[in-house]
Amino acid sequence: MRYLVSGCAGFVGWKVAELLLRAGAEVVGLDNLNPAYDIRLKRWRLESLKAWPQFQFFLTDITQAEAVERVFSALAEEGSGDSSKRTTGQTQRGPELLSSFEAAWSGRGSKAPFDAVVHLAARAGVRASVREPEAYFRTNGLGTLVLLEACRRHGVQKFLLASTSALYGRDNPLPYQEEADTSRPLSPYAASKKAAECLAYTYHYLYGLDVVVLRYFTVYGPAGRPDMSMFRFVRQIAEGEPVTVYGDGSQQRDFTYVEDVAQGTLSALHLKGFEVINLGSDRPISIRQLIERIEQLVGKPARVQYRPAHPADVPATWADIRRAKEKLGWQPQTPLETGLAQTVAWYQEHRSWAAHIDVGQ
């Protein structure tokens, strides 16, 4: 099995690629290593993937159709399923991680360069998208279109798209269900992801691609994005810096551990047709509670500075995950207490350089 993972040096992309490699698959990673946030984190993740012999990396911008076409064409010529690149020493097949998808594809005789495209490359972040809307629509809209077109041309039938809980906006009832109205996004980021979802459906309808849209809820964990609250709070509390909170801290987030999200993503590889599925913890907590728990783990008090709430921020996120349980047999396995402890432990282990990462405001 060979998979293309776009955004392989990103937070979720790195973990999805790692789990695929552990399961014995070949992974072709695309990333342009853009400086949307501190590139040292992206390079750290990428180096861990390069340790696997069956991993190939292409420094590629997904908005550049010719560059993406070269990757697809090169891999099509090389042929799929080159078992000589695999290593039994590093294969750790998880519990039926890929078995259902492998069975569905066995004997298919396809000459497509990839068994699936797992599209995780994106410009992410609500507030930054208000400042740079064009960059978000270029990557999240045009980039998705370029990959879908490459799948169409080369006969790749399986397309997984990472989307976001930000689509649910402000007015939908909690917990958010996949059928909720997503026509009123509050930020360019959410709007660009809505556009990507619509494009993916169009290609399913016109060309028969099997498409799964996965709406992630506030993913966190070791080596997480520094622009997100989890990394930022850990860094600021550990280093005795002021902690900036937008709003009064009562807003709630459905924090979901990165490995759980990656497992849920791989569990969706066997699905047919078009599906939209939430991946969340189903256990939202307030920002104020989160800070208190990080204080306990770090052993230092937080110096909180409150600022007005951002108009693009939503007061709460909370995933209804019944569909994920039904369709994927998935539910989160990592309690927040465990995931937080592992996040803090990673920061402390890498503090010599992680303490200097720009977390923005």
Short mmCIF file of C-alpha atoms in Angstrom, two decimals, residues 1-359:
data_model
loop_
_atom_site.label_atom_id
_atom_site.label_comp_id
_atom_site.label_asym_id
_atom_site.label_seq_id
_atom_site.Cartn_x
_atom_site.Cartn_y
_atom_site.Cartn_z
CA MET A 1 0.00 0.00 0.00
CA ARG A 2 1.25 3.47 -0.87
CA TYR A 3 -0.30 6.68 0.41
CA LEU A 4 0.29 10.33 -0.37
CA VAL A 5 0.11 12.51 2.74
CA SER A 6 0.01 16.23 2.02
CA GLY A 7 1.24 18.46 4.83
CA CYS A 8 3.40 15.64 6.19
CA ALA A 9 5.50 18.07 8.27
CA GLY A 10 2.37 19.55 9.81
CA PHE A 11 1.05 18.48 13.17
CA VAL A 12 -1.65 15.98 12.17
CA GLY A 13 0.05 15.06 8.89
CA TRP A 14 3.22 14.02 10.72
CA LYS A 15 1.33 11.74 13.10
CA VAL A 16 -0.82 10.20 10.33
CA ALA A 17 2.30 9.51 8.26
CA GLU A 18 4.03 7.99 11.28
CA LEU A 19 1.14 5.60 11.96
CA LEU A 20 1.01 4.55 8.31
CA LEU A 21 4.74 3.83 8.37
CA ARG A 22 4.39 1.83 11.57
CA ALA A 23 1.70 -0.22 9.84
CA GLY A 24 4.10 -1.13 7.04
CA ALA A 25 2.79 1.17 4.33
CA GLU A 26 4.82 3.30 1.96
CA VAL A 27 4.27 7.02 2.47
CA VAL A 28 4.98 9.82 0.02
CA GLY A 29 4.94 13.12 1.88
CA LEU A 30 4.37 16.57 0.40
CA ASP A 31 5.06 19.81 2.25
CA ASN A 32 6.32 23.24 1.30
CA LEU A 33 7.67 23.94 4.82
CA ASN A 34 6.18 27.43 4.76
CA PRO A 35 6.90 29.76 7.70
CA ALA A 36 3.26 30.18 8.79
CA TYR A 37 4.67 29.16 12.17
CA ASP A 38 8.17 28.38 13.41
CA ILE A 39 9.72 26.03 10.88
CA ARG A 40 11.87 24.33 13.52
CA LEU A 41 8.85 22.31 14.59
CA LYS A 42 8.15 21.23 11.02
CA ARG A 43 11.75 20.19 10.49
CA TRP A 44 11.75 18.21 13.74
CA ARG A 45 8.67 16.28 12.67
CA LEU A 46 10.02 15.73 9.17
CA GLU A 47 13.35 14.38 10.41
CA SER A 48 11.53 11.77 12.51
CA LEU A 49 9.72 10.56 9.37
CA LYS A 50 12.89 10.43 7.28
CA ALA A 51 14.21 7.71 9.59
CA TRP A 52 11.81 5.28 7.89
CA PRO A 53 13.17 3.67 4.68
CA GLN A 54 9.72 3.51 3.07
CA PHE A 55 9.16 7.25 3.39
CA GLN A 56 9.74 9.61 0.47
CA PHE A 57 9.54 13.37 0.81
CA PHE A 58 8.93 16.00 -1.86
CA LEU A 59 9.35 19.69 -1.06
CA THR A 60 6.23 20.74 -2.96
CA ASP A 61 3.63 23.49 -2.82
CA ILE A 62 0.23 21.92 -3.46
CA THR A 63 -1.03 25.09 -5.15
CA GLN A 64 1.50 24.53 -7.96
CA ALA A 65 -0.27 22.15 -10.34
CA GLU A 66 2.82 21.35 -12.41
CA ALA A 67 4.85 20.41 -9.33
CA VAL A 68 2.09 18.15 -8.03
CA GLU A 69 1.69 16.56 -11.47
CA ARG A 70 5.41 15.72 -11.51
CA VAL A 71 5.07 13.85 -8.22
CA PHE A 72 2.03 11.87 -9.36
CA SER A 73 3.62 11.07 -12.73
CA ALA A 74 6.93 10.01 -11.18
CA LEU A 75 5.24 7.66 -8.74
CA ALA A 76 2.95 6.26 -11.44
CA GLU A 77 6.00 5.38 -13.53
CA GLU A 78 7.77 3.89 -10.54
CA GLY A 79 4.82 1.58 -9.89
CA SER A 80 2.78 0.99 -6.76
CA GLY A 81 3.59 -1.38 -3.93
CA ASP A 82 7.39 -1.70 -4.22
CA SER A 83 7.91 -4.11 -1.35
CA SER A 84 11.70 -3.75 -1.55
CA LYS A 85 11.40 -0.43 0.28
CA ARG A 86 9.73 -1.95 3.32
CA THR A 87 11.49 -3.02 6.47
CA THR A 88 10.10 -5.69 8.74
CA GLY A 89 12.19 -4.38 11.60
CA GLN A 90 10.17 -1.17 11.80
CA THR A 91 6.76 -2.57 10.91
CA GLN A 92 4.37 -2.39 13.85
CA ARG A 93 0.98 -3.35 12.50
CA GLY A 94 -1.62 -1.89 14.81
CA PRO A 95 -4.93 -3.58 15.60
CA GLU A 96 -6.42 -4.03 12.12
CA LEU A 97 -5.17 -0.54 11.26
CA LEU A 98 -5.19 -1.02 7.49
CA SER A 99 -6.62 -4.51 7.04
CA SER A 100 -10.11 -3.50 5.93
CA PHE A 101 -8.77 -1.05 3.37
CA GLU A 102 -6.21 -3.55 2.08
CA ALA A 103 -8.96 -6.14 1.61
CA ALA A 104 -11.08 -3.68 -0.32
CA TRP A 105 -8.20 -2.95 -2.70
CA SER A 106 -6.71 -6.44 -3.05
CA GLY A 107 -6.49 -7.63 -6.61
CA ARG A 108 -7.68 -4.33 -8.04
CA GLY A 109 -4.97 -4.21 -10.72
CA SER A 110 -4.87 -0.43 -10.54
CA LYS A 111 -1.94 1.51 -11.96
CA ALA A 112 -2.73 4.58 -9.88
CA PRO A 113 0.36 5.99 -8.15
CA PHE A 114 -1.35 5.95 -4.72
CA ASP A 115 -3.95 3.84 -3.00
CA ALA A 116 -5.26 7.00 -1.34
CA VAL A 117 -4.49 10.68 -0.91
CA VAL A 118 -4.71 11.87 2.68
CA HIS A 119 -4.97 15.63 2.29
CA LEU A 120 -3.80 17.31 5.50
CA ALA A 121 -1.92 20.31 4.09
CA ALA A 122 -3.63 23.56 5.05
CA ARG A 123 -3.28 27.04 6.33
CA ALA A 124 -4.85 26.67 9.76
CA GLY A 125 -5.89 29.14 12.44
CA VAL A 126 -8.85 31.42 12.86
CA ARG A 127 -7.28 34.76 13.82
CA ALA A 128 -4.40 34.58 11.34
CA SER A 129 -6.88 33.97 8.53
CA VAL A 130 -8.52 37.32 9.25
CA ARG A 131 -5.14 38.97 8.63
CA GLU A 132 -4.21 36.89 5.56
CA PRO A 133 -7.40 35.63 3.90
CA GLU A 134 -5.85 35.29 0.44
CA ALA A 135 -3.16 32.88 1.67
CA TYR A 136 -5.83 30.72 3.28
CA PHE A 137 -8.01 30.50 0.21
CA ARG A 138 -5.04 29.82 -2.00
CA THR A 139 -3.78 26.88 0.06
CA ASN A 140 -7.06 25.47 1.32
CA GLY A 141 -9.12 26.09 -1.81
CA LEU A 142 -6.77 25.99 -4.79
CA GLY A 143 -4.47 23.42 -3.15
CA THR A 144 -7.40 21.06 -2.63
CA LEU A 145 -8.51 21.54 -6.23
CA VAL A 146 -5.01 20.75 -7.55
CA LEU A 147 -4.87 17.48 -5.60
CA LEU A 148 -8.38 16.47 -6.63
CA GLU A 149 -7.53 17.10 -10.27
CA ALA A 150 -4.37 14.99 -9.93
CA CYS A 151 -6.44 12.18 -8.43
CA ARG A 152 -8.89 12.40 -11.31
CA ARG A 153 -6.20 12.31 -13.96
CA HIS A 154 -4.26 9.43 -12.40
CA GLY A 155 -7.13 7.25 -11.24
CA VAL A 156 -6.68 7.64 -7.49
CA GLN A 157 -10.09 6.70 -6.10
CA LYS A 158 -9.72 7.47 -2.39
CA PHE A 159 -9.46 11.02 -1.00
CA LEU A 160 -9.45 11.95 2.70
CA LEU A 161 -9.82 15.65 3.52
CA ALA A 162 -9.01 17.25 6.85
CA SER A 163 -11.60 19.86 7.79
CA THR A 164 -12.41 21.76 10.95
CA SER A 165 -14.92 22.27 13.74
CA ALA A 166 -14.68 26.00 12.98
CA LEU A 167 -17.28 25.37 10.25
CA TYR A 168 -20.04 25.05 12.82
CA GLY A 169 -19.89 28.74 13.65
CA ARG A 170 -21.80 30.32 16.50
CA ASP A 171 -25.47 29.39 16.21
CA ASN A 172 -25.61 25.59 15.93
CA PRO A 173 -26.75 23.60 19.00
CA LEU A 174 -24.17 21.68 21.00
CA PRO A 175 -22.79 19.09 20.58
CA TYR A 176 -22.21 19.74 16.89
CA GLN A 177 -23.66 17.17 14.52
CA GLU A 178 -22.39 16.66 11.00
CA GLU A 179 -25.77 17.66 9.52
CA ALA A 180 -25.64 21.10 11.18
CA ASP A 181 -25.73 24.28 9.08
CA THR A 182 -22.19 25.20 8.01
CA SER A 183 -23.19 27.96 5.59
CA ARG A 184 -22.25 30.83 7.92
CA PRO A 185 -18.54 30.54 8.75
CA LEU A 186 -17.09 33.23 11.02
CA SER A 187 -13.55 33.36 9.62
CA PRO A 188 -11.79 33.09 6.25
CA TYR A 189 -10.19 29.89 7.57
CA ALA A 190 -13.57 28.26 8.14
CA ALA A 191 -14.87 29.59 4.82
CA SER A 192 -11.86 28.20 2.95
CA LYS A 193 -12.40 24.78 4.52
CA LYS A 194 -16.06 24.90 3.54
CA ALA A 195 -14.92 25.58 -0.02
CA ALA A 196 -12.59 22.57 0.14
CA GLU A 197 -15.42 20.34 1.37
CA CYS A 198 -17.64 21.50 -1.49
CA LEU A 199 -14.91 20.82 -4.05
CA ALA A 200 -14.38 17.34 -2.64
CA TYR A 201 -18.08 16.57 -2.93
CA THR A 202 -18.12 17.81 -6.52
CA TYR A 203 -15.33 15.41 -7.46
CA HIS A 204 -17.13 12.58 -5.71
CA TYR A 205 -20.30 13.38 -7.65
CA LEU A 206 -18.70 13.93 -11.06
CA TYR A 207 -15.90 11.36 -11.02
CA GLY A 208 -16.86 8.79 -8.40
CA LEU A 209 -14.04 9.47 -5.97
CA ASP A 210 -14.58 7.99 -2.52
CA VAL A 211 -14.28 11.03 -0.25
CA VAL A 212 -14.21 11.25 3.54
CA VAL A 213 -14.24 14.69 5.16
CA LEU A 214 -12.95 14.60 8.73
CA ARG A 215 -13.79 17.58 10.90
CA TYR A 216 -11.12 17.83 13.59
CA PHE A 217 -11.79 19.40 16.98
CA THR A 218 -8.90 21.36 18.59
CA VAL A 219 -6.08 18.86 18.13
CA TYR A 220 -3.26 18.99 20.68
CA GLY A 221 -0.27 16.95 21.79
CA PRO A 222 3.55 16.78 21.67
CA ALA A 223 5.13 18.93 18.94
CA GLY A 224 1.81 20.70 18.41
CA ARG A 225 1.22 23.93 16.57
CA PRO A 226 2.69 26.88 18.52
CA ASP A 227 -0.10 29.22 17.46
CA MET A 228 -2.66 27.08 19.29
CA SER A 229 -3.53 27.63 22.92
CA MET A 230 -2.13 24.34 24.26
CA PHE A 231 1.47 24.84 23.11
CA ARG A 232 1.31 28.54 23.82
CA PHE A 233 0.07 28.11 27.39
CA VAL A 234 2.62 25.40 28.21
CA ARG A 235 5.46 27.53 26.87
CA GLN A 236 4.32 30.73 28.56
CA ILE A 237 3.64 29.17 31.95
CA ALA A 238 6.87 27.14 31.92
CA GLU A 239 8.93 30.22 31.05
CA GLY A 240 7.13 32.59 33.43
CA GLU A 241 5.75 34.69 30.58
CA PRO A 242 2.35 36.39 30.60
CA VAL A 243 -0.44 34.15 29.35
CA THR A 244 -2.78 35.92 26.96
CA VAL A 245 -6.43 34.85 27.06
CA TYR A 246 -8.93 36.27 24.59
CA GLY A 247 -12.26 36.64 26.37
CA ASP A 248 -12.91 35.80 30.01
CA GLY A 249 -11.63 32.20 29.86
CA SER A 250 -15.08 30.62 30.06
CA GLN A 251 -15.05 29.63 26.39
CA GLN A 252 -14.85 25.86 25.92
CA ARG A 253 -12.88 23.69 23.54
CA ASP A 254 -13.15 20.01 22.71
CA PHE A 255 -9.43 19.19 22.97
CA THR A 256 -8.58 16.00 21.05
CA TYR A 257 -5.26 14.19 21.33
CA VAL A 258 -3.26 14.01 18.11
CA GLU A 259 -2.72 10.25 18.10
CA ASP A 260 -6.44 9.67 18.56
CA VAL A 261 -7.15 11.96 15.60
CA ALA A 262 -4.55 10.14 13.49
CA GLN A 263 -6.05 6.75 14.36
CA GLY A 264 -9.50 8.04 13.46
CA THR A 265 -8.17 9.32 10.15
CA LEU A 266 -6.72 5.94 9.21
CA SER A 267 -9.91 4.22 10.30
CA ALA A 268 -11.72 6.17 7.57
CA LEU A 269 -9.65 4.72 4.73
CA HIS A 270 -12.09 1.86 4.12
CA LEU A 271 -15.20 3.99 3.64
CA LYS A 272 -16.94 4.26 0.27
CA GLY A 273 -19.01 7.09 -1.19
CA PHE A 274 -19.04 10.50 0.48
CA GLU A 275 -18.94 10.91 4.25
CA VAL A 276 -18.50 13.78 6.72
CA ILE A 277 -17.38 12.69 10.19
CA ASN A 278 -16.48 14.55 13.38
CA LEU A 279 -13.35 13.54 15.28
CA GLY A 280 -13.39 15.06 18.76
CA SER A 281 -12.96 14.11 22.38
CA ASP A 282 -16.60 14.73 23.37
CA ARG A 283 -15.24 16.24 26.62
CA PRO A 284 -14.99 20.03 26.27
CA ILE A 285 -13.39 22.06 29.03
CA SER A 286 -12.99 25.79 29.55
CA ILE A 287 -9.80 27.68 28.81
CA ARG A 288 -9.64 28.64 32.47
CA GLN A 289 -9.71 24.96 33.49
CA LEU A 290 -7.04 24.14 30.93
CA ILE A 291 -4.70 26.75 32.37
CA GLU A 292 -5.23 25.40 35.89
CA ARG A 293 -4.27 21.89 34.78
CA ILE A 294 -1.15 23.09 32.99
CA GLU A 295 -0.16 25.04 36.12
CA GLN A 296 -0.30 21.83 38.12
CA LEU A 297 1.81 19.89 35.62
CA VAL A 298 4.42 22.62 35.13
CA GLY A 299 4.52 23.52 38.81
CA LYS A 300 4.26 27.26 38.21
CA PRO A 301 1.40 29.77 38.44
CA ALA A 302 0.17 31.46 35.28
CA ARG A 303 0.26 35.25 34.91
CA VAL A 304 -2.94 35.66 32.91
CA GLN A 305 -3.64 38.75 30.86
CA TYR A 306 -7.17 39.03 29.49
CA ARG A 307 -7.93 40.68 26.18
CA PRO A 308 -11.23 41.20 24.36
CA ALA A 309 -12.62 38.14 22.63
CA HIS A 310 -11.89 37.95 18.92
CA PRO A 311 -15.04 38.23 16.76
CA ALA A 312 -14.02 35.17 14.72
CA ASP A 313 -13.69 32.95 17.80
CA VAL A 314 -16.62 30.74 18.76
CA PRO A 315 -17.73 30.45 22.41
CA ALA A 316 -17.57 26.65 22.42
CA THR A 317 -16.75 23.57 20.39
CA TRP A 318 -18.11 20.13 21.21
CA ALA A 319 -18.21 17.16 18.86
CA ASP A 320 -21.05 14.73 18.53
CA ILE A 321 -19.01 11.59 17.73
CA ARG A 322 -21.79 9.06 17.30
CA ARG A 323 -21.15 8.83 13.58
CA ALA A 324 -17.44 8.15 14.14
CA LYS A 325 -18.36 5.33 16.52
CA GLU A 326 -20.85 3.88 14.04
CA LYS A 327 -18.91 4.27 10.78
CA LEU A 328 -15.34 3.90 12.02
CA GLY A 329 -15.61 2.00 15.28
CA TRP A 330 -13.64 4.92 16.68
CA GLN A 331 -13.67 6.84 19.90
CA PRO A 332 -10.89 8.79 21.63
CA GLN A 333 -8.62 6.72 23.86
CA THR A 334 -6.50 9.40 25.52
CA PRO A 335 -7.92 11.30 28.52
CA LEU A 336 -7.04 14.97 28.65
CA GLU A 337 -4.99 14.39 31.80
CA THR A 338 -2.78 11.87 30.00
CA GLY A 339 -2.45 13.91 26.82
CA LEU A 340 -1.60 17.06 28.75
CA ALA A 341 1.08 15.27 30.75
CA GLN A 342 2.65 13.92 27.55
CA THR A 343 2.53 17.37 25.95
CA VAL A 344 4.25 18.99 28.92
CA ALA A 345 6.83 16.17 29.07
CA TRP A 346 7.68 16.68 25.38
CA TYR A 347 8.12 20.41 25.91
CA GLN A 348 10.40 19.88 28.89
CA GLU A 349 12.49 17.32 26.97
CA HIS A 350 12.95 19.74 24.05
CA ARG A 351 12.99 22.92 26.06
CA SER A 352 16.46 23.95 24.88
CA TRP A 353 14.97 24.93 21.52
CA ALA A 354 11.22 24.80 22.08
CA ALA A 355 11.46 27.67 24.59
CA HIS A 356 12.55 29.95 21.75
CA ILE A 357 9.70 29.15 19.38
CA ASP A 358 7.51 32.11 18.52
CA VAL A 359 3.99 31.44 19.80
#
